[in-house]
């Protein structure tokens, strides 16, 4: 009787993906930040790889528990309504524009720059041994919503390898499936997800006033974000936009003086992620920024 042997192995990158836990983030101040994967471009010509990268990256951000991750459908609706990216890939400026509309503090764009299947076989007396691998490279960038500047760029390459032995013609046939390709994507994302989370987590949380009247301001964050009823927020206007005279690129806005204080009285809206905030002093106007009172 001929003995058939099948051996499955996974490269070290996949093992890391399966056992990965988020690296300790830099100390962040305030509630959870709103982040979203605004766009992903496929440079490989393989249908579905951009969507696969978005799914894996979004899943890892949600698993970290550190952010409010905006759903892909909501992002796509904004891109469609604003006619952004119709001429091709979304650039940092249009990504920042979409991020402002969505209230994102962390904007992620990316590219699948390599994807493929590799096969190798070796013939021995009575035995044929071979291996197949799914290999992918994912590149990501974090965009500043105010300046459209690239804050951080990361890249990762992952591979899943299957080995099999065929004895005298008896043995397995090679077959790729989504599990194998998905493992390669997860292995690629694993290589940079810790750094990505650290960058997105760092810095102070801010929100925006979306409406103000009759002594009450509405804030674009609430219970889901991590705010609490009774919490006080300080409001300030954003100063004049600073433009680099050589490049014409926005360098951001200076933070103005504190305009007023308000206290959260209730939550409402989808997932209770809007706040009613009673104005206690000063004045709060639409588009003012808010942060936790220190």
GROMACS .gro file of C-alpha atoms in nm:
model
  294
    1UNK     CA    1   0.000   0.000   0.000
    2UNK     CA    2   0.131   0.337  -0.092
    3UNK     CA    3   0.149   0.590   0.187
    4UNK     CA    4   0.027   0.939   0.121
    5UNK     CA    5   0.167   1.228   0.322
    6UNK     CA    6   0.037   1.582   0.330
    7UNK     CA    7   0.219   1.850   0.521
    8UNK     CA    8   0.082   2.198   0.561
    9UNK     CA    9   0.312   2.474   0.685
   10UNK     CA   10   0.264   2.842   0.724
   11UNK     CA   11   0.542   3.095   0.704
   12UNK     CA   12   0.652   3.280   1.013
   13UNK     CA   13   0.465   3.593   0.910
   14UNK     CA   14   0.135   3.408   0.924
   15UNK     CA   15   0.217   3.258   1.261
   16UNK     CA   16   0.275   3.611   1.385
   17UNK     CA   17  -0.060   3.715   1.238
   18UNK     CA   18  -0.246   3.437   1.416
   19UNK     CA   19  -0.094   3.513   1.756
   20UNK     CA   20  -0.067   3.890   1.721
   21UNK     CA   21  -0.192   4.119   1.993
   22UNK     CA   22  -0.190   4.498   1.953
   23UNK     CA   23   0.130   4.662   2.069
   24UNK     CA   24   0.087   4.897   2.365
   25UNK     CA   25  -0.024   5.228   2.217
   26UNK     CA   26   0.129   5.563   2.299
   27UNK     CA   27  -0.064   5.737   2.575
   28UNK     CA   28  -0.362   5.912   2.420
   29UNK     CA   29  -0.570   6.181   2.584
   30UNK     CA   30  -0.947   6.180   2.581
   31UNK     CA   31  -1.217   5.962   2.425
   32UNK     CA   32  -1.184   5.731   2.128
   33UNK     CA   33  -1.088   5.887   1.798
   34UNK     CA   34  -1.287   5.835   1.479
   35UNK     CA   35  -1.080   5.663   1.210
   36UNK     CA   36  -1.156   5.515   0.871
   37UNK     CA   37  -0.995   5.347   0.571
   38UNK     CA   38  -1.093   5.601   0.306
   39UNK     CA   39  -0.946   5.438  -0.002
   40UNK     CA   40  -0.736   5.147  -0.125
   41UNK     CA   41  -0.588   5.114  -0.472
   42UNK     CA   42  -0.513   4.787  -0.650
   43UNK     CA   43  -0.194   4.800  -0.857
   44UNK     CA   44  -0.186   4.426  -0.925
   45UNK     CA   45  -0.477   4.377  -1.164
   46UNK     CA   46  -0.637   4.110  -0.944
   47UNK     CA   47  -1.007   4.182  -0.875
   48UNK     CA   48  -1.102   4.200  -0.510
   49UNK     CA   49  -0.758   4.249  -0.355
   50UNK     CA   50  -0.821   4.612  -0.254
   51UNK     CA   51  -1.142   4.507  -0.077
   52UNK     CA   52  -0.955   4.223   0.095
   53UNK     CA   53  -0.695   4.465   0.229
   54UNK     CA   54  -0.966   4.703   0.356
   55UNK     CA   55  -1.148   4.418   0.532
   56UNK     CA   56  -0.837   4.290   0.710
   57UNK     CA   57  -0.714   4.636   0.812
   58UNK     CA   58  -1.058   4.744   0.934
   59UNK     CA   59  -1.094   4.422   1.137
   60UNK     CA   60  -0.759   4.477   1.311
   61UNK     CA   61  -0.846   4.839   1.396
   62UNK     CA   62  -1.179   4.728   1.545
   63UNK     CA   63  -1.010   4.445   1.740
   64UNK     CA   64  -0.773   4.693   1.902
   65UNK     CA   65  -1.070   4.850   2.083
   66UNK     CA   66  -0.905   5.192   2.067
   67UNK     CA   67  -1.109   5.362   1.796
   68UNK     CA   68  -1.449   5.426   1.650
   69UNK     CA   69  -1.399   5.276   1.305
   70UNK     CA   70  -1.631   5.425   1.044
   71UNK     CA   71  -1.804   5.167   0.827
   72UNK     CA   72  -1.696   5.132   0.466
   73UNK     CA   73  -2.049   5.190   0.337
   74UNK     CA   74  -2.066   5.529   0.509
   75UNK     CA   75  -1.730   5.632   0.364
   76UNK     CA   76  -1.830   5.525   0.014
   77UNK     CA   77  -2.155   5.721   0.042
   78UNK     CA   78  -1.964   6.041   0.126
   79UNK     CA   79  -1.717   5.983  -0.158
   80UNK     CA   80  -2.007   5.938  -0.397
   81UNK     CA   81  -2.205   6.238  -0.274
   82UNK     CA   82  -1.902   6.466  -0.289
   83UNK     CA   83  -1.786   6.325  -0.625
   84UNK     CA   84  -1.444   6.255  -0.476
   85UNK     CA   85  -1.204   6.021  -0.650
   86UNK     CA   86  -1.407   6.000  -0.971
   87UNK     CA   87  -1.100   6.070  -1.181
   88UNK     CA   88  -0.903   5.783  -1.027
   89UNK     CA   89  -0.717   5.719  -0.703
   90UNK     CA   90  -0.798   5.945  -0.410
   91UNK     CA   91  -0.508   6.176  -0.327
   92UNK     CA   92  -0.425   6.312   0.021
   93UNK     CA   93  -0.622   6.634  -0.041
   94UNK     CA   94  -0.945   6.457  -0.136
   95UNK     CA   95  -0.894   6.202   0.143
   96UNK     CA   96  -0.864   6.490   0.391
   97UNK     CA   97  -1.180   6.648   0.250
   98UNK     CA   98  -1.373   6.324   0.298
   99UNK     CA   99  -1.223   6.290   0.647
  100UNK     CA  100  -1.348   6.634   0.749
  101UNK     CA  101  -1.702   6.554   0.633
  102UNK     CA  102  -1.695   6.226   0.828
  103UNK     CA  103  -1.535   6.386   1.134
  104UNK     CA  104  -1.232   6.157   1.113
  105UNK     CA  105  -0.921   6.219   1.320
  106UNK     CA  106  -0.740   5.930   1.154
  107UNK     CA  107  -0.755   5.895   0.775
  108UNK     CA  108  -0.600   5.585   0.619
  109UNK     CA  109  -0.533   5.529   0.250
  110UNK     CA  110  -0.343   5.240   0.099
  111UNK     CA  111  -0.226   5.036  -0.195
  112UNK     CA  112  -0.195   4.667  -0.273
  113UNK     CA  113   0.131   4.685  -0.465
  114UNK     CA  114   0.196   4.312  -0.508
  115UNK     CA  115  -0.019   4.000  -0.513
  116UNK     CA  116   0.052   3.663  -0.668
  117UNK     CA  117   0.080   3.287  -0.640
  118UNK     CA  118   0.415   3.111  -0.661
  119UNK     CA  119   0.463   2.740  -0.734
  120UNK     CA  120   0.771   2.520  -0.717
  121UNK     CA  121   0.811   2.142  -0.754
  122UNK     CA  122   1.099   1.898  -0.715
  123UNK     CA  123   1.103   1.542  -0.852
  124UNK     CA  124   1.277   1.254  -0.673
  125UNK     CA  125   1.262   0.879  -0.741
  126UNK     CA  126   0.897   0.779  -0.683
  127UNK     CA  127   0.827   1.112  -0.508
  128UNK     CA  128   0.722   1.459  -0.623
  129UNK     CA  129   0.741   1.737  -0.368
  130UNK     CA  130   0.614   2.086  -0.420
  131UNK     CA  131   0.501   2.405  -0.258
  132UNK     CA  132   0.272   2.691  -0.340
  133UNK     CA  133   0.259   3.033  -0.181
  134UNK     CA  134   0.024   3.330  -0.179
  135UNK     CA  135   0.226   3.651  -0.146
  136UNK     CA  136   0.099   4.007  -0.096
  137UNK     CA  137   0.244   4.352  -0.023
  138UNK     CA  138   0.027   4.620   0.138
  139UNK     CA  139   0.129   4.987   0.171
  140UNK     CA  140  -0.062   5.236   0.391
  141UNK     CA  141  -0.045   5.605   0.478
  142UNK     CA  142  -0.206   5.812   0.753
  143UNK     CA  143  -0.334   6.149   0.631
  144UNK     CA  144  -0.385   6.458   0.848
  145UNK     CA  145  -0.744   6.578   0.803
  146UNK     CA  146  -0.650   6.945   0.847
  147UNK     CA  147  -0.335   6.970   0.637
  148UNK     CA  148  -0.362   6.671   0.399
  149UNK     CA  149  -0.004   6.591   0.496
  150UNK     CA  150   0.116   6.230   0.518
  151UNK     CA  151   0.184   6.170   0.888
  152UNK     CA  152   0.317   5.815   0.855
  153UNK     CA  153   0.377   5.554   0.587
  154UNK     CA  154   0.405   5.181   0.648
  155UNK     CA  155   0.445   4.869   0.434
  156UNK     CA  156   0.419   4.497   0.496
  157UNK     CA  157   0.464   4.178   0.294
  158UNK     CA  158   0.299   3.852   0.394
  159UNK     CA  159   0.294   3.501   0.253
  160UNK     CA  160   0.119   3.174   0.322
  161UNK     CA  161   0.294   2.861   0.197
  162UNK     CA  162   0.151   2.513   0.144
  163UNK     CA  163   0.383   2.214   0.107
  164UNK     CA  164   0.270   1.874  -0.017
  165UNK     CA  165   0.426   1.540  -0.108
  166UNK     CA  166   0.294   1.311  -0.382
  167UNK     CA  167   0.417   0.947  -0.370
  168UNK     CA  168   0.404   0.754  -0.700
  169UNK     CA  169   0.121   0.968  -0.825
  170UNK     CA  170  -0.089   0.933  -0.511
  171UNK     CA  171  -0.136   1.250  -0.313
  172UNK     CA  172  -0.304   1.586  -0.293
  173UNK     CA  173  -0.369   1.833  -0.568
  174UNK     CA  174  -0.290   2.195  -0.503
  175UNK     CA  175  -0.584   2.425  -0.464
  176UNK     CA  176  -0.593   2.787  -0.357
  177UNK     CA  177  -0.882   2.927  -0.162
  178UNK     CA  178  -0.976   3.250   0.010
  179UNK     CA  179  -0.842   3.123   0.343
  180UNK     CA  180  -0.490   3.105   0.205
  181UNK     CA  181  -0.503   3.443   0.033
  182UNK     CA  182  -0.669   3.600   0.337
  183UNK     CA  183  -0.388   3.468   0.555
  184UNK     CA  184  -0.134   3.640   0.331
  185UNK     CA  185  -0.317   3.972   0.366
  186UNK     CA  186  -0.337   3.933   0.742
  187UNK     CA  187   0.033   3.850   0.760
  188UNK     CA  188   0.115   4.165   0.563
  189UNK     CA  189  -0.101   4.390   0.783
  190UNK     CA  190   0.046   4.234   1.098
  191UNK     CA  191   0.388   4.373   1.011
  192UNK     CA  192   0.278   4.735   1.053
  193UNK     CA  193  -0.049   4.738   1.249
  194UNK     CA  194   0.120   4.808   1.584
  195UNK     CA  195   0.296   5.118   1.449
  196UNK     CA  196  -0.024   5.230   1.279
  197UNK     CA  197  -0.226   5.202   1.600
  198UNK     CA  198   0.039   5.393   1.795
  199UNK     CA  199   0.032   5.682   1.548
  200UNK     CA  200  -0.347   5.694   1.538
  201UNK     CA  201  -0.369   5.678   1.920
  202UNK     CA  202  -0.117   5.952   1.994
  203UNK     CA  203  -0.223   6.307   2.058
  204UNK     CA  204  -0.522   6.475   2.217
  205UNK     CA  205  -0.881   6.401   2.123
  206UNK     CA  206  -1.085   6.685   1.977
  207UNK     CA  207  -1.442   6.711   1.854
  208UNK     CA  208  -1.644   6.970   1.666
  209UNK     CA  209  -1.953   7.181   1.732
  210UNK     CA  210  -2.206   7.093   1.462
  211UNK     CA  211  -2.484   7.326   1.581
  212UNK     CA  212  -2.540   7.588   1.849
  213UNK     CA  213  -2.854   7.775   1.955
  214UNK     CA  214  -3.051   7.880   2.264
  215UNK     CA  215  -2.763   7.809   2.499
  216UNK     CA  216  -2.712   7.450   2.381
  217UNK     CA  217  -2.439   7.318   2.152
  218UNK     CA  218  -2.445   6.987   1.964
  219UNK     CA  219  -2.115   6.800   1.956
  220UNK     CA  220  -2.020   6.538   1.694
  221UNK     CA  221  -1.928   6.280   1.959
  222UNK     CA  222  -2.110   6.105   2.239
  223UNK     CA  223  -2.146   5.789   2.445
  224UNK     CA  224  -1.996   5.565   2.178
  225UNK     CA  225  -1.692   5.789   2.164
  226UNK     CA  226  -1.640   5.758   2.539
  227UNK     CA  227  -1.775   6.090   2.662
  228UNK     CA  228  -1.979   6.103   2.982
  229UNK     CA  229  -2.285   6.299   3.092
  230UNK     CA  230  -2.168   6.580   3.322
  231UNK     CA  231  -1.830   6.609   3.150
  232UNK     CA  232  -1.717   6.962   3.066
  233UNK     CA  233  -1.575   7.060   2.729
  234UNK     CA  234  -1.372   7.368   2.637
  235UNK     CA  235  -1.437   7.523   2.296
  236UNK     CA  236  -1.194   7.717   2.082
  237UNK     CA  237  -1.196   7.855   1.731
  238UNK     CA  238  -0.939   7.740   1.481
  239UNK     CA  239  -0.711   8.020   1.369
  240UNK     CA  240  -0.619   8.126   1.021
  241UNK     CA  241  -0.500   7.849   0.791
  242UNK     CA  242  -0.123   7.862   0.740
  243UNK     CA  243  -0.009   7.804   0.383
  244UNK     CA  244   0.349   7.721   0.287
  245UNK     CA  245   0.452   8.001   0.048
  246UNK     CA  246   0.682   7.771  -0.149
  247UNK     CA  247   0.456   7.469  -0.195
  248UNK     CA  248   0.109   7.614  -0.144
  249UNK     CA  249   0.035   7.326   0.095
  250UNK     CA  250  -0.171   7.386   0.408
  251UNK     CA  251   0.035   7.353   0.726
  252UNK     CA  252  -0.269   7.347   0.952
  253UNK     CA  253  -0.443   7.599   1.172
  254UNK     CA  254  -0.337   7.757   1.496
  255UNK     CA  255  -0.550   7.683   1.800
  256UNK     CA  256  -0.732   7.996   1.910
  257UNK     CA  257  -0.811   8.108   2.262
  258UNK     CA  258  -1.078   7.932   2.465
  259UNK     CA  259  -1.417   8.074   2.366
  260UNK     CA  260  -1.639   7.908   2.620
  261UNK     CA  261  -1.729   7.605   2.829
  262UNK     CA  262  -2.018   7.362   2.804
  263UNK     CA  263  -2.138   7.059   3.001
  264UNK     CA  264  -2.274   6.742   2.843
  265UNK     CA  265  -2.637   6.683   2.942
  266UNK     CA  266  -2.748   6.398   2.715
  267UNK     CA  267  -2.663   6.175   2.421
  268UNK     CA  268  -2.868   6.114   2.108
  269UNK     CA  269  -2.847   6.017   1.743
  270UNK     CA  270  -2.715   5.699   1.584
  271UNK     CA  271  -2.543   5.483   1.849
  272UNK     CA  272  -2.584   5.778   2.090
  273UNK     CA  273  -2.282   5.939   1.930
  274UNK     CA  274  -2.400   6.299   1.940
  275UNK     CA  275  -2.408   6.512   2.256
  276UNK     CA  276  -2.624   6.795   2.382
  277UNK     CA  277  -2.396   7.031   2.571
  278UNK     CA  278  -2.532   7.316   2.787
  279UNK     CA  279  -2.326   7.630   2.738
  280UNK     CA  280  -2.202   7.745   3.080
  281UNK     CA  281  -1.988   8.041   2.975
  282UNK     CA  282  -1.880   8.226   2.667
  283UNK     CA  283  -2.010   8.135   2.322
  284UNK     CA  284  -1.985   7.825   2.106
  285UNK     CA  285  -2.029   7.848   1.730
  286UNK     CA  286  -2.065   7.589   1.456
  287UNK     CA  287  -1.729   7.441   1.349
  288UNK     CA  288  -1.556   7.536   1.676
  289UNK     CA  289  -1.329   7.262   1.808
  290UNK     CA  290  -1.385   7.114   2.156
  291UNK     CA  291  -1.169   6.915   2.393
  292UNK     CA  292  -1.199   6.779   2.745
  293UNK     CA  293  -1.163   7.055   3.003
  294UNK     CA  294  -0.845   7.001   3.201
   0.00000   0.00000   0.00000
